[in-house]
Coordinates of N, CA and C in Angstrom, one line a residue:
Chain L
X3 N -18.1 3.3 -3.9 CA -16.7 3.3 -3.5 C -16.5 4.0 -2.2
X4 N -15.6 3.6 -1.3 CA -15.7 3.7 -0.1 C -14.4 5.1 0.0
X5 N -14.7 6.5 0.5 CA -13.8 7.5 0.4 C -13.0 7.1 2.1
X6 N -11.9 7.8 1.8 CA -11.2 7.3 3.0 C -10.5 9.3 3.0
X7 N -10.6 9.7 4.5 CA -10.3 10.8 4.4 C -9.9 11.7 5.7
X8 N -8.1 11.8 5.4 CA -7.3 11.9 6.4 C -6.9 13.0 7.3
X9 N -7.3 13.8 8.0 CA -7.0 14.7 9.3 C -6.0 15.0 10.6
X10 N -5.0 16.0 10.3 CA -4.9 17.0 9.3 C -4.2 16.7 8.0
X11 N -4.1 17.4 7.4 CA -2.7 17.2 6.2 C -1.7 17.2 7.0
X12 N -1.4 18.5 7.3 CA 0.0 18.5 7.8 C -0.3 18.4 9.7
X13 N 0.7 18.1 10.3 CA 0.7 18.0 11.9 C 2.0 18.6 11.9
X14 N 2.5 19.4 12.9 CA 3.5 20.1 13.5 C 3.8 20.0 14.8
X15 N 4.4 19.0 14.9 CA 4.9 19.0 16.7 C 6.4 18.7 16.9
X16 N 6.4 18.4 18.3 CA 7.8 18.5 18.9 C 8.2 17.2 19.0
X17 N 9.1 16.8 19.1 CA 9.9 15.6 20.1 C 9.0 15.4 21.4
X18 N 8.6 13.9 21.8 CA 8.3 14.2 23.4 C 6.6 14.6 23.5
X19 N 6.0 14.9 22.2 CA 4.8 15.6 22.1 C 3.9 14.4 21.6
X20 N 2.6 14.4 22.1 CA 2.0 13.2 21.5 C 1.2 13.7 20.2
X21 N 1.0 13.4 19.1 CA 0.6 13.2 18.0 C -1.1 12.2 17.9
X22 N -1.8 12.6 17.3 CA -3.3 12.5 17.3 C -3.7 12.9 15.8
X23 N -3.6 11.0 15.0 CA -4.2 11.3 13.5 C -5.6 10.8 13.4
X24 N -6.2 11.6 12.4 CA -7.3 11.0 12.1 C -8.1 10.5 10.7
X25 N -8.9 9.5 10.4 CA -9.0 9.0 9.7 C -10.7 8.6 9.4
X26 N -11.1 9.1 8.7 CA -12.5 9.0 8.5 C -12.7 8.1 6.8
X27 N -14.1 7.3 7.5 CA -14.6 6.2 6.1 C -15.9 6.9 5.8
X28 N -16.4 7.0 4.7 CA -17.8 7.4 4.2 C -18.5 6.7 4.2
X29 N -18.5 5.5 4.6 CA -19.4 4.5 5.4 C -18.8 3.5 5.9
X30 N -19.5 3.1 6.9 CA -19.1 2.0 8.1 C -17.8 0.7 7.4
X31 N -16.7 0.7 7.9 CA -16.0 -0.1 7.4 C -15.9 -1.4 8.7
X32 N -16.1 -1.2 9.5 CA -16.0 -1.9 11.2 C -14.8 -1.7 11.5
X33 N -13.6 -2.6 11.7 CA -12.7 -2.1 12.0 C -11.2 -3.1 10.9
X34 N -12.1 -3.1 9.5 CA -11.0 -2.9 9.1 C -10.3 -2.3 8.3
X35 N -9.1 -1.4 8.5 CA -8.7 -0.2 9.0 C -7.4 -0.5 9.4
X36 N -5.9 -0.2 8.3 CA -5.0 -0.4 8.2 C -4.1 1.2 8.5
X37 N -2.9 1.2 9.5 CA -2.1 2.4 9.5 C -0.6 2.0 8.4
X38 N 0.1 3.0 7.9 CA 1.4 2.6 7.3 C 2.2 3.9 7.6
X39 N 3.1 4.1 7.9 CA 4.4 4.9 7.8 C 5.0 4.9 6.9
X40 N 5.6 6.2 6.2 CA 6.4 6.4 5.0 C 7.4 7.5 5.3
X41 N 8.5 6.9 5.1 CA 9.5 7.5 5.4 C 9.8 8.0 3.6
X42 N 10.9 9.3 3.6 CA 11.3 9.6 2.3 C 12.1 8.7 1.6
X43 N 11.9 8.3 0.5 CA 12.6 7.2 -0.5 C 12.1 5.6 -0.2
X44 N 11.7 5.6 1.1 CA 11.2 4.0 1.3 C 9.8 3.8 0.9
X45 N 9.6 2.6 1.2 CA 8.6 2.2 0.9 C 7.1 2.2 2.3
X46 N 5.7 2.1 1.9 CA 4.9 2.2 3.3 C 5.7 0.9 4.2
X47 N 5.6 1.1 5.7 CA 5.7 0.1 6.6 C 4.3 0.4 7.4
X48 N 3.7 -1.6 7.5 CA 2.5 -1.5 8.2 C 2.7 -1.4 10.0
X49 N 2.0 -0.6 10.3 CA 1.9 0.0 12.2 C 0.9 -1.0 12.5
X50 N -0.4 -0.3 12.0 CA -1.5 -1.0 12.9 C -2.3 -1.9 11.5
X51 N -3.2 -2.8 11.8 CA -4.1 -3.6 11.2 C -5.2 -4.0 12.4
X52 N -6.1 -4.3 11.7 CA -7.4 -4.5 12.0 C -8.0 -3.2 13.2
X53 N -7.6 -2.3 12.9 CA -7.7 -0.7 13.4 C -6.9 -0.8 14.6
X54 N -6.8 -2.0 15.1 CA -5.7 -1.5 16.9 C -4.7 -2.8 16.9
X55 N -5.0 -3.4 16.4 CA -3.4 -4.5 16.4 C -2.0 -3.9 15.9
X56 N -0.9 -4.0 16.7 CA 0.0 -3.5 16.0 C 0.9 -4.6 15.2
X57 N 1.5 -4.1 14.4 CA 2.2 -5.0 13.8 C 3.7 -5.4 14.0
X58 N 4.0 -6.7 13.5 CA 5.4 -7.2 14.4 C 6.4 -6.0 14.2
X59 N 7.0 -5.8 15.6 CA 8.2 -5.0 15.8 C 7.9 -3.3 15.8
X60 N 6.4 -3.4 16.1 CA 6.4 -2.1 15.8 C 6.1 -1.3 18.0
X61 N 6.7 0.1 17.6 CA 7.0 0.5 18.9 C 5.7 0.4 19.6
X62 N 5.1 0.1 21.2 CA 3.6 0.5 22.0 C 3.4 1.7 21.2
X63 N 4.2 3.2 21.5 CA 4.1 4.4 21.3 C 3.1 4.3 20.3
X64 N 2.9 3.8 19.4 CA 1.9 3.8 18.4 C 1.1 2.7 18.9
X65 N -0.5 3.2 18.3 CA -1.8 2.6 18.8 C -2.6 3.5 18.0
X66 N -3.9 2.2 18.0 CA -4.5 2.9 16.5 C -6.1 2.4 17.8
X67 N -7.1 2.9 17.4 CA -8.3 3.2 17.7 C -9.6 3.3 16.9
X68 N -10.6 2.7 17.2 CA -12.0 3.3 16.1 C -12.8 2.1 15.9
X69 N -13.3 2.1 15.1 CA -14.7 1.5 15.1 C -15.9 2.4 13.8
X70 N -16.1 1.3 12.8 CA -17.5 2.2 12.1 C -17.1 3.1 11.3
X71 N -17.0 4.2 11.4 CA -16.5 5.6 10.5 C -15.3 6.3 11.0
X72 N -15.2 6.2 12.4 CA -13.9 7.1 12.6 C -12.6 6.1 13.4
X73 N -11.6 6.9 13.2 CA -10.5 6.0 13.4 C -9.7 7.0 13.7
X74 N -8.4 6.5 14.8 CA -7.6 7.6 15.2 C -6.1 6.9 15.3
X75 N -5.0 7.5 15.0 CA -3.8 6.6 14.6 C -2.9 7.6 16.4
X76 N -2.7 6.6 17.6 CA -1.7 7.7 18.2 C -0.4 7.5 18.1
X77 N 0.2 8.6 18.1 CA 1.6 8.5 18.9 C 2.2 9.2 19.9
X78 N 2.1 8.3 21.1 CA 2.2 8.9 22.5 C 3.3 9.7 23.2
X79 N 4.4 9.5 22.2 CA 5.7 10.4 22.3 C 6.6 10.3 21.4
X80 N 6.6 11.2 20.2 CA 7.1 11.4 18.9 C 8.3 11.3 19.5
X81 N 9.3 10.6 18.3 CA 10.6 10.5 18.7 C 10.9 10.8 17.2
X82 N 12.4 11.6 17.1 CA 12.9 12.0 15.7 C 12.7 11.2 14.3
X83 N 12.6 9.4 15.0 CA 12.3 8.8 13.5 C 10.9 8.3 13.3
X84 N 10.2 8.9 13.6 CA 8.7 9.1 13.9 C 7.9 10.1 12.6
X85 N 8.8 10.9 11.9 CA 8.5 12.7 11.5 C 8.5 11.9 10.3
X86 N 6.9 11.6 9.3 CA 7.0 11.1 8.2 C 5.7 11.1 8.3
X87 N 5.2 10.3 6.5 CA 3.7 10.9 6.7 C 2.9 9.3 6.5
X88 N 1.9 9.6 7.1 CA 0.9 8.3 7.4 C -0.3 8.3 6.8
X89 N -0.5 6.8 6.0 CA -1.6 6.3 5.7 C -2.3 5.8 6.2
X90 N -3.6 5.4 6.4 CA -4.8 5.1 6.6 C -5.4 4.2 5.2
X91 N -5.8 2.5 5.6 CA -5.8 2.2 4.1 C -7.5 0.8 4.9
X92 N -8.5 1.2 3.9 CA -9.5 0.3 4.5 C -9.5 -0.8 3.7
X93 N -10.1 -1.9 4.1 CA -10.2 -3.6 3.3 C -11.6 -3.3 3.3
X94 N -12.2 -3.2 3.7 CA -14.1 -3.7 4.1 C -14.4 -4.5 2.9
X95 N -14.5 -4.2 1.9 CA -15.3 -5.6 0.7 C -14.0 -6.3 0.4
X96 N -14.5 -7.3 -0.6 CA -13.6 -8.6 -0.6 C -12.8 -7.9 -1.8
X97 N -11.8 -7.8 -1.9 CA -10.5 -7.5 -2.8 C -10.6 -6.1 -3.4
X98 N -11.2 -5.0 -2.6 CA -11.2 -3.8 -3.0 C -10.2 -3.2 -2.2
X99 N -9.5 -2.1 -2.4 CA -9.2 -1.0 -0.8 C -9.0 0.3 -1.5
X100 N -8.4 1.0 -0.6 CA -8.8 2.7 -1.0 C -8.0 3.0 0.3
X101 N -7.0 3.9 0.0 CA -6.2 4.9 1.0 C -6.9 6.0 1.3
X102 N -6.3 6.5 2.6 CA -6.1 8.2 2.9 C -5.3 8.8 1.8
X103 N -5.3 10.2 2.3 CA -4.3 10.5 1.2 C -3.2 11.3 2.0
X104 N -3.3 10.4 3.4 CA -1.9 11.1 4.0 C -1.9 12.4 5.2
X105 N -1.4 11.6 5.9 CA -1.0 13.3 6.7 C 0.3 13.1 7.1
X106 N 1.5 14.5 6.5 CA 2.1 14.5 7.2 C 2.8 15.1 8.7
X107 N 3.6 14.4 9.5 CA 3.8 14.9 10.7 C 5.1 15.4 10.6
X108 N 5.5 16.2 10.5 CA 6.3 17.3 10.3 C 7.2 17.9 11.8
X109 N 8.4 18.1 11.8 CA 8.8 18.8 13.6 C 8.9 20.4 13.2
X110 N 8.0 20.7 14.2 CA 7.6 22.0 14.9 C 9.0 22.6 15.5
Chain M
X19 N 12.6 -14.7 6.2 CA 12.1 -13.3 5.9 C 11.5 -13.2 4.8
X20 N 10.6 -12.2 4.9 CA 9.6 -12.5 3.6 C 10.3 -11.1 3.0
X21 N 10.1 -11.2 1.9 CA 10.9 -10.1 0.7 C 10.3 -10.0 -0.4
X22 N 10.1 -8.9 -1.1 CA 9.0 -9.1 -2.0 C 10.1 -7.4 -3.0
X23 N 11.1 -8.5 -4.1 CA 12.4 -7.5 -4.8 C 11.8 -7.0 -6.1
X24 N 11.4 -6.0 -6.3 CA 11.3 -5.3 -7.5 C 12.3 -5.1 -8.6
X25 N 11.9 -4.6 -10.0 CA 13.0 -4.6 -11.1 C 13.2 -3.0 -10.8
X26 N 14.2 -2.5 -11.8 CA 14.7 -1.4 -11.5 C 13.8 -0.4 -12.5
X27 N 14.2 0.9 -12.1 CA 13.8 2.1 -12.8 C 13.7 2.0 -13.8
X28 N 12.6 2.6 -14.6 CA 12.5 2.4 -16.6 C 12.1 4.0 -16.5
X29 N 12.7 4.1 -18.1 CA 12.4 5.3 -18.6 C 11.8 5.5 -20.1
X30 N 10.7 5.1 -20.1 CA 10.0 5.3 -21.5 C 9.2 6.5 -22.1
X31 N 9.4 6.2 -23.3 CA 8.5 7.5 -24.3 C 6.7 7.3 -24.3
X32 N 5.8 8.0 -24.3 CA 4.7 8.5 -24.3 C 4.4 6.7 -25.7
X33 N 3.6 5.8 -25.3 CA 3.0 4.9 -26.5 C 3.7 3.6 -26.3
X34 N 4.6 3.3 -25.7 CA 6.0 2.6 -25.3 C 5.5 1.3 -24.7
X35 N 5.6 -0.3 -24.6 CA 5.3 -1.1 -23.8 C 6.3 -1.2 -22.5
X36 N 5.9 -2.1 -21.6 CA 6.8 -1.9 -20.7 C 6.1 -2.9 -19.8
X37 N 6.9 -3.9 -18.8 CA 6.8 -4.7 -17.8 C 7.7 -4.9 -16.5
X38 N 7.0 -4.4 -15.4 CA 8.0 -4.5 -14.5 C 7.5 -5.8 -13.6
X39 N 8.4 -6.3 -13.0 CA 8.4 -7.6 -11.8 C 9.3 -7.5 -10.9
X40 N 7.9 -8.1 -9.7 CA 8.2 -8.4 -8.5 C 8.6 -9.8 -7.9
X41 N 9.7 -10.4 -7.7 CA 10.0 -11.2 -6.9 C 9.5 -11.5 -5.4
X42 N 9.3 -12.6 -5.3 CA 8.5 -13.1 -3.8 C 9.3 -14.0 -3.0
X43 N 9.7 -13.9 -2.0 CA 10.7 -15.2 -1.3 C 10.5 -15.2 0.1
X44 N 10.7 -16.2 0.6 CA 10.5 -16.2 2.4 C 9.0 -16.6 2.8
X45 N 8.6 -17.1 1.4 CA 6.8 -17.2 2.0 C 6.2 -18.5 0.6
X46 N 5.4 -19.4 1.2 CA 5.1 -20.2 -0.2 C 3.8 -19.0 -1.2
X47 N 5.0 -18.8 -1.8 CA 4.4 -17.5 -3.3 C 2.9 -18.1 -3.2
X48 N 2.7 -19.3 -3.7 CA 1.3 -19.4 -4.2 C 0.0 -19.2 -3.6
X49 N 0.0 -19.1 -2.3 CA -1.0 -18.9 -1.3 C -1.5 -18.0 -1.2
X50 N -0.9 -16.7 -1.4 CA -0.8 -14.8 -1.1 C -1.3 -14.3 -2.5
X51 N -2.8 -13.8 -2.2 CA -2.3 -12.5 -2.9 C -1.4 -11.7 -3.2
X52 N -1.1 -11.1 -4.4 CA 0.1 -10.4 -4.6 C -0.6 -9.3 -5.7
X53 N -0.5 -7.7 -5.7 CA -0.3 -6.9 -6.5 C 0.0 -5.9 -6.7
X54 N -0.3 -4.4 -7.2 CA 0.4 -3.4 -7.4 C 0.0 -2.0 -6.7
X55 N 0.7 -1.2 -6.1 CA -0.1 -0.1 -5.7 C 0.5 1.4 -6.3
X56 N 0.0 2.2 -6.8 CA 0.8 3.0 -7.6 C 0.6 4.4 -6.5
X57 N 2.2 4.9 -6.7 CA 2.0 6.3 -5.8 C 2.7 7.3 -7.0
X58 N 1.7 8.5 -6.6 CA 1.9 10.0 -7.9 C 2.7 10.1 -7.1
X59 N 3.0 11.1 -7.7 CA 4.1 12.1 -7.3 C 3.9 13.1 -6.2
X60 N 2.8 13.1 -6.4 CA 2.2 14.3 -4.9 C 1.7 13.5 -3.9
X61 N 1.6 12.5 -3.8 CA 2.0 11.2 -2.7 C 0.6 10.2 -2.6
X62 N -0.8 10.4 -3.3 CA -1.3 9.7 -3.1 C -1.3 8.1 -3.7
X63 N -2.0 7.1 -2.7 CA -1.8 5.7 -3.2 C -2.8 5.1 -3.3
X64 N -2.7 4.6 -4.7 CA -4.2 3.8 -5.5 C -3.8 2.4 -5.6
X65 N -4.8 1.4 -5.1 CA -4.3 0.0 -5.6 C -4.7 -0.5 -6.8
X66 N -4.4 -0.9 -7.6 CA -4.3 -1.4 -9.6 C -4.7 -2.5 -9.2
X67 N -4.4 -3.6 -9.0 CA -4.5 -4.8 -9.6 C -4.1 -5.9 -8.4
X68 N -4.7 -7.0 -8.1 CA -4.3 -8.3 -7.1 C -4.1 -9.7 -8.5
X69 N -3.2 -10.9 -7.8 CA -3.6 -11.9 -8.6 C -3.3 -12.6 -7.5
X70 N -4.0 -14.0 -7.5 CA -3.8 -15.3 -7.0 C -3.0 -16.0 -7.3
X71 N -2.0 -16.4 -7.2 CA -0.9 -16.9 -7.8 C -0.8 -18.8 -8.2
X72 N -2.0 -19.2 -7.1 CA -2.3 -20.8 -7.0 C -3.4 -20.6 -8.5
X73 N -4.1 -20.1 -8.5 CA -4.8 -20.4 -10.1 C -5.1 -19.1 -10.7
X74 N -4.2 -18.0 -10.5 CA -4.0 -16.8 -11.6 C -5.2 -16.1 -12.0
X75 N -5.9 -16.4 -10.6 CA -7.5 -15.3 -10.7 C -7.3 -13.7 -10.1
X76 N -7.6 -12.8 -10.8 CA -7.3 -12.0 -11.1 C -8.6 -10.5 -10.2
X77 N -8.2 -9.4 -10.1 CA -9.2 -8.4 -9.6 C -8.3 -7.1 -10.2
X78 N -9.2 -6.3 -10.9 CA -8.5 -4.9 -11.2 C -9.5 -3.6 -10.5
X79 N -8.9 -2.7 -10.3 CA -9.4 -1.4 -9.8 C -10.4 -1.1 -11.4
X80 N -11.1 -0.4 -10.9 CA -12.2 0.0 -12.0 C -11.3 1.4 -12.6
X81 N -10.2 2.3 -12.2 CA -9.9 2.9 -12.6 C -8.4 2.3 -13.5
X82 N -7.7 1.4 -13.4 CA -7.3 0.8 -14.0 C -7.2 -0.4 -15.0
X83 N -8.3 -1.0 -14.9 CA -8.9 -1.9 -15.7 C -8.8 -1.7 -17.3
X84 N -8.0 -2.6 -18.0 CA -7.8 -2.0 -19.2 C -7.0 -1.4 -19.7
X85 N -5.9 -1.0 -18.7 CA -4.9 0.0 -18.9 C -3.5 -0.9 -18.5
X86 N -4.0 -2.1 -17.8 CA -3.1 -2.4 -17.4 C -3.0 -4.1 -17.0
X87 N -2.0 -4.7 -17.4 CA -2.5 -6.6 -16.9 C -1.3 -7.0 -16.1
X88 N -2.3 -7.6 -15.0 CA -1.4 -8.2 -13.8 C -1.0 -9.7 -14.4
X89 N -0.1 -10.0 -14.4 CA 0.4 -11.8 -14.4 C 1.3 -12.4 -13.6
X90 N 1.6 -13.8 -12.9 CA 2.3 -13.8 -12.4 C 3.4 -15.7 -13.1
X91 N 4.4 -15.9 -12.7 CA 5.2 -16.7 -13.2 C 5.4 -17.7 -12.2
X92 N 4.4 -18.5 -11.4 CA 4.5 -19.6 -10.4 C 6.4 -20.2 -10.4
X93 N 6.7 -20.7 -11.4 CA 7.6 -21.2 -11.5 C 8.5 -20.5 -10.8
X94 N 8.8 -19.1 -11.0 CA 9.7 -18.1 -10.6 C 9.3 -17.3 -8.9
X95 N 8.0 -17.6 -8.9 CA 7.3 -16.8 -7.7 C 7.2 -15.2 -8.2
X96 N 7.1 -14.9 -9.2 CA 7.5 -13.8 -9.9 C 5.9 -13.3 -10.5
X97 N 5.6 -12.3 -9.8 CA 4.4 -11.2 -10.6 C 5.0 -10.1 -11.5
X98 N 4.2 -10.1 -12.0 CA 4.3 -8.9 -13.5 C 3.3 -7.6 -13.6
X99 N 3.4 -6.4 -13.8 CA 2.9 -5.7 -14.2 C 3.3 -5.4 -15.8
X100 N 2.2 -5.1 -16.7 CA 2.7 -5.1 -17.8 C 1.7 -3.4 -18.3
X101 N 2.3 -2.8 -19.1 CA 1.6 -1.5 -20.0 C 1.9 -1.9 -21.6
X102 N 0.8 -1.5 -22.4 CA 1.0 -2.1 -23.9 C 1.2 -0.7 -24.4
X103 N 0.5 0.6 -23.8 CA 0.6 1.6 -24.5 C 1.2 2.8 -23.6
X104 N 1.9 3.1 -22.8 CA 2.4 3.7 -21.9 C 2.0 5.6 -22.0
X105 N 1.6 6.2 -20.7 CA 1.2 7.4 -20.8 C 1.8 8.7 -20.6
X106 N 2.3 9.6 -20.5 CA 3.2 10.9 -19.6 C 2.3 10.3 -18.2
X107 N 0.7 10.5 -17.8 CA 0.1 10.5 -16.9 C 0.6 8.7 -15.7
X108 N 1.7 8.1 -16.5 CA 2.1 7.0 -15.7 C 3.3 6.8 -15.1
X109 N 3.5 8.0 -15.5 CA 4.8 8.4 -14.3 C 4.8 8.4 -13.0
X110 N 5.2 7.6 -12.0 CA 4.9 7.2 -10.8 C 6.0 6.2 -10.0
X111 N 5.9 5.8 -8.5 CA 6.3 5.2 -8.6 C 5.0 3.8 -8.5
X112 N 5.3 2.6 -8.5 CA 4.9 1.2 -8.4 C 5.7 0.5 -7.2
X113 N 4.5 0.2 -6.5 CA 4.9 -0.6 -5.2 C 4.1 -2.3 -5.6
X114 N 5.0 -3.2 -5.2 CA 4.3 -4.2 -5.1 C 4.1 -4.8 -3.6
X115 N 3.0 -5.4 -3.7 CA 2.3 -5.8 -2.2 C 1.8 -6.9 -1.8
X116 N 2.4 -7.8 -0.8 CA 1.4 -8.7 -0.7 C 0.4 -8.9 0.5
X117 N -0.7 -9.3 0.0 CA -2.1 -9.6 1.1 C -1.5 -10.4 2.1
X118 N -2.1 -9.9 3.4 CA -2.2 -11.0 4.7 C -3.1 -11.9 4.2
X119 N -2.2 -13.7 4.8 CA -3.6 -14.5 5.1 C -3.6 -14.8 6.5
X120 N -3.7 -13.5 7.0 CA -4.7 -13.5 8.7 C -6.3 -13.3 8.2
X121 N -6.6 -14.6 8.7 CA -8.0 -15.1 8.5 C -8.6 -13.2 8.9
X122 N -9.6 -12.6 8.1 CA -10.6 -11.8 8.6 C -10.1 -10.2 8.5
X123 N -8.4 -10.4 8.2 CA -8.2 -9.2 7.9 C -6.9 -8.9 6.7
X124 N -7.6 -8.5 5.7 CA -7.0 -8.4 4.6 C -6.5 -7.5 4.2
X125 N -5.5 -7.0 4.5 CA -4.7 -5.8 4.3 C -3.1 -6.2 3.8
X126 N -2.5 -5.1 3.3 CA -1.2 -5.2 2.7 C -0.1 -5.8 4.1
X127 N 0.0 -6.7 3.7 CA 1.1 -6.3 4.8 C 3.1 -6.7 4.8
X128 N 3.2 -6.6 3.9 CA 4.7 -6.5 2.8 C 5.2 -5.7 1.7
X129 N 5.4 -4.9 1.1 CA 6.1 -4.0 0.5 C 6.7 -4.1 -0.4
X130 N 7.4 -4.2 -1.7 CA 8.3 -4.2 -2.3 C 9.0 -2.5 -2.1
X131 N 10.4 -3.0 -2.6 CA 11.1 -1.3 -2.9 C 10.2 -0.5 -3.4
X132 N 10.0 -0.5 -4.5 CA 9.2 0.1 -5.2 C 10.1 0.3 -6.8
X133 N 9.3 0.5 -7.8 CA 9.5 0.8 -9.3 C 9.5 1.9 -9.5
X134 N 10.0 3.0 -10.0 CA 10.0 4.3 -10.5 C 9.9 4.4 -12.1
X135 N 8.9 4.2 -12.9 CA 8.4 4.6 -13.8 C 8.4 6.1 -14.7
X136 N 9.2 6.5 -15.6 CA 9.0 7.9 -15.9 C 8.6 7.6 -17.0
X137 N 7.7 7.7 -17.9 CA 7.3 8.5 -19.2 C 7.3 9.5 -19.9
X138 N 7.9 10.0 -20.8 CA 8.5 11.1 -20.9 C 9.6 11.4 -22.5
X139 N 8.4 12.1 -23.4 CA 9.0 12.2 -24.8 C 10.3 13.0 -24.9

């Protein structure tokens, strides 16, 4: 089973401040490698897929990065509806997957 | 638009059966994988169960295998999650989800609301 394992828990920043997630596989996934946003009471929305594609309607500000084992989720200038907490979710074998377990980004 | 409408909140006792469904619309149902992803309460998310909905082939998580059967209702576009013996430990919510068919990368990429599940004597 493939561990998926997310960096930091918690993040504390400002408005205006760029944010830097991380996302580690326990073995080589290549690049696929899903980001989601969760806001409180909603449901995940997908950001990125196939580790750097973004997904329809989603802001530049977010961009996702990596390759192999490590993976990095950015956001280049946190804006107020931004402050929620992000998954990390891998495909690599055929109909398995396995999440992060989250980091939230929290305002400083 | 694709929309993928859950049933509402249940509140069952510890032993209890119970079936919740997901509605699929805005997309031809039968093509997509569709199935369940459960989130605890302290926020982590495990995927249960996928079905094919063109010939109802099936894949369960090894941690829920047995505990739990995916089905789905072609006619309706309608998947099912079903419990025969319900647990305190199944209290959660239930997200339903469906697969991209972008050739090469298979990930979730639709949402239902979500189901709120409590168990509780």
């Amino acid at each position: 089973e493939i561990v998926m394992t997310q960096s930091p828990a918690t993040l504390s920043a400002s408005p205006g401040e760029r944010a830097t997630l991380s996302c580690r596989a326990s073995q080589s996934i290549t690049n696929n490698l899903a980001w989601y946003q969760q806001k409180p009471g909603q449901a995940p929305r997908l950001l990125i897929f196939g580790a750097s594609s973004r997904a329809t309607g989603i802001p530049v500000r977010f961009s996702g990065s990596g390759s192999g084992t490590e993976f990095t989720l950015t956001i280049s200038s946190l804006q107020s509806e931004d402050f929620a907490v992000y998954y990390c979710l891998q495909y690599n074998n055929w109909l398995t997957w396995t999440f992060g377990q989250g980091t939230k980004v929290e305002i400083k | 638009e694709v929309q993928l409408v859950q049933s509402g909140a249940e509140v069952k006792k510890p032993g209890e059966s119970l079936k919740i469904s997901c509605k699929g619309s805005g997309y031809n149902f039968i093509y997509y994988w569709i199935g369940w992803v459960r989130q605890m309460p302290g926020g982590d998310l495990d995927w249960m169960a996928v079905i094919y909905p063109g010939d109802s082939t099936t894949r369960y998580s090894p941690s829920f295998q047995g505990h739990v059967t995916i089905s789905v209702d072609r006619s309706d576009s309608t998947a099912y999650l079903q419990w025969s013996s319900l647990k305190a430990s199944d209290t959660a919510f239930y997200y339903c989800v469906r697969r991209t068919g972008v050739a090469a990368s298979f990930h979730f990429d639709h949402w239902g609301q979500g189901t709120l599940v409590t168990v509780s004597s």
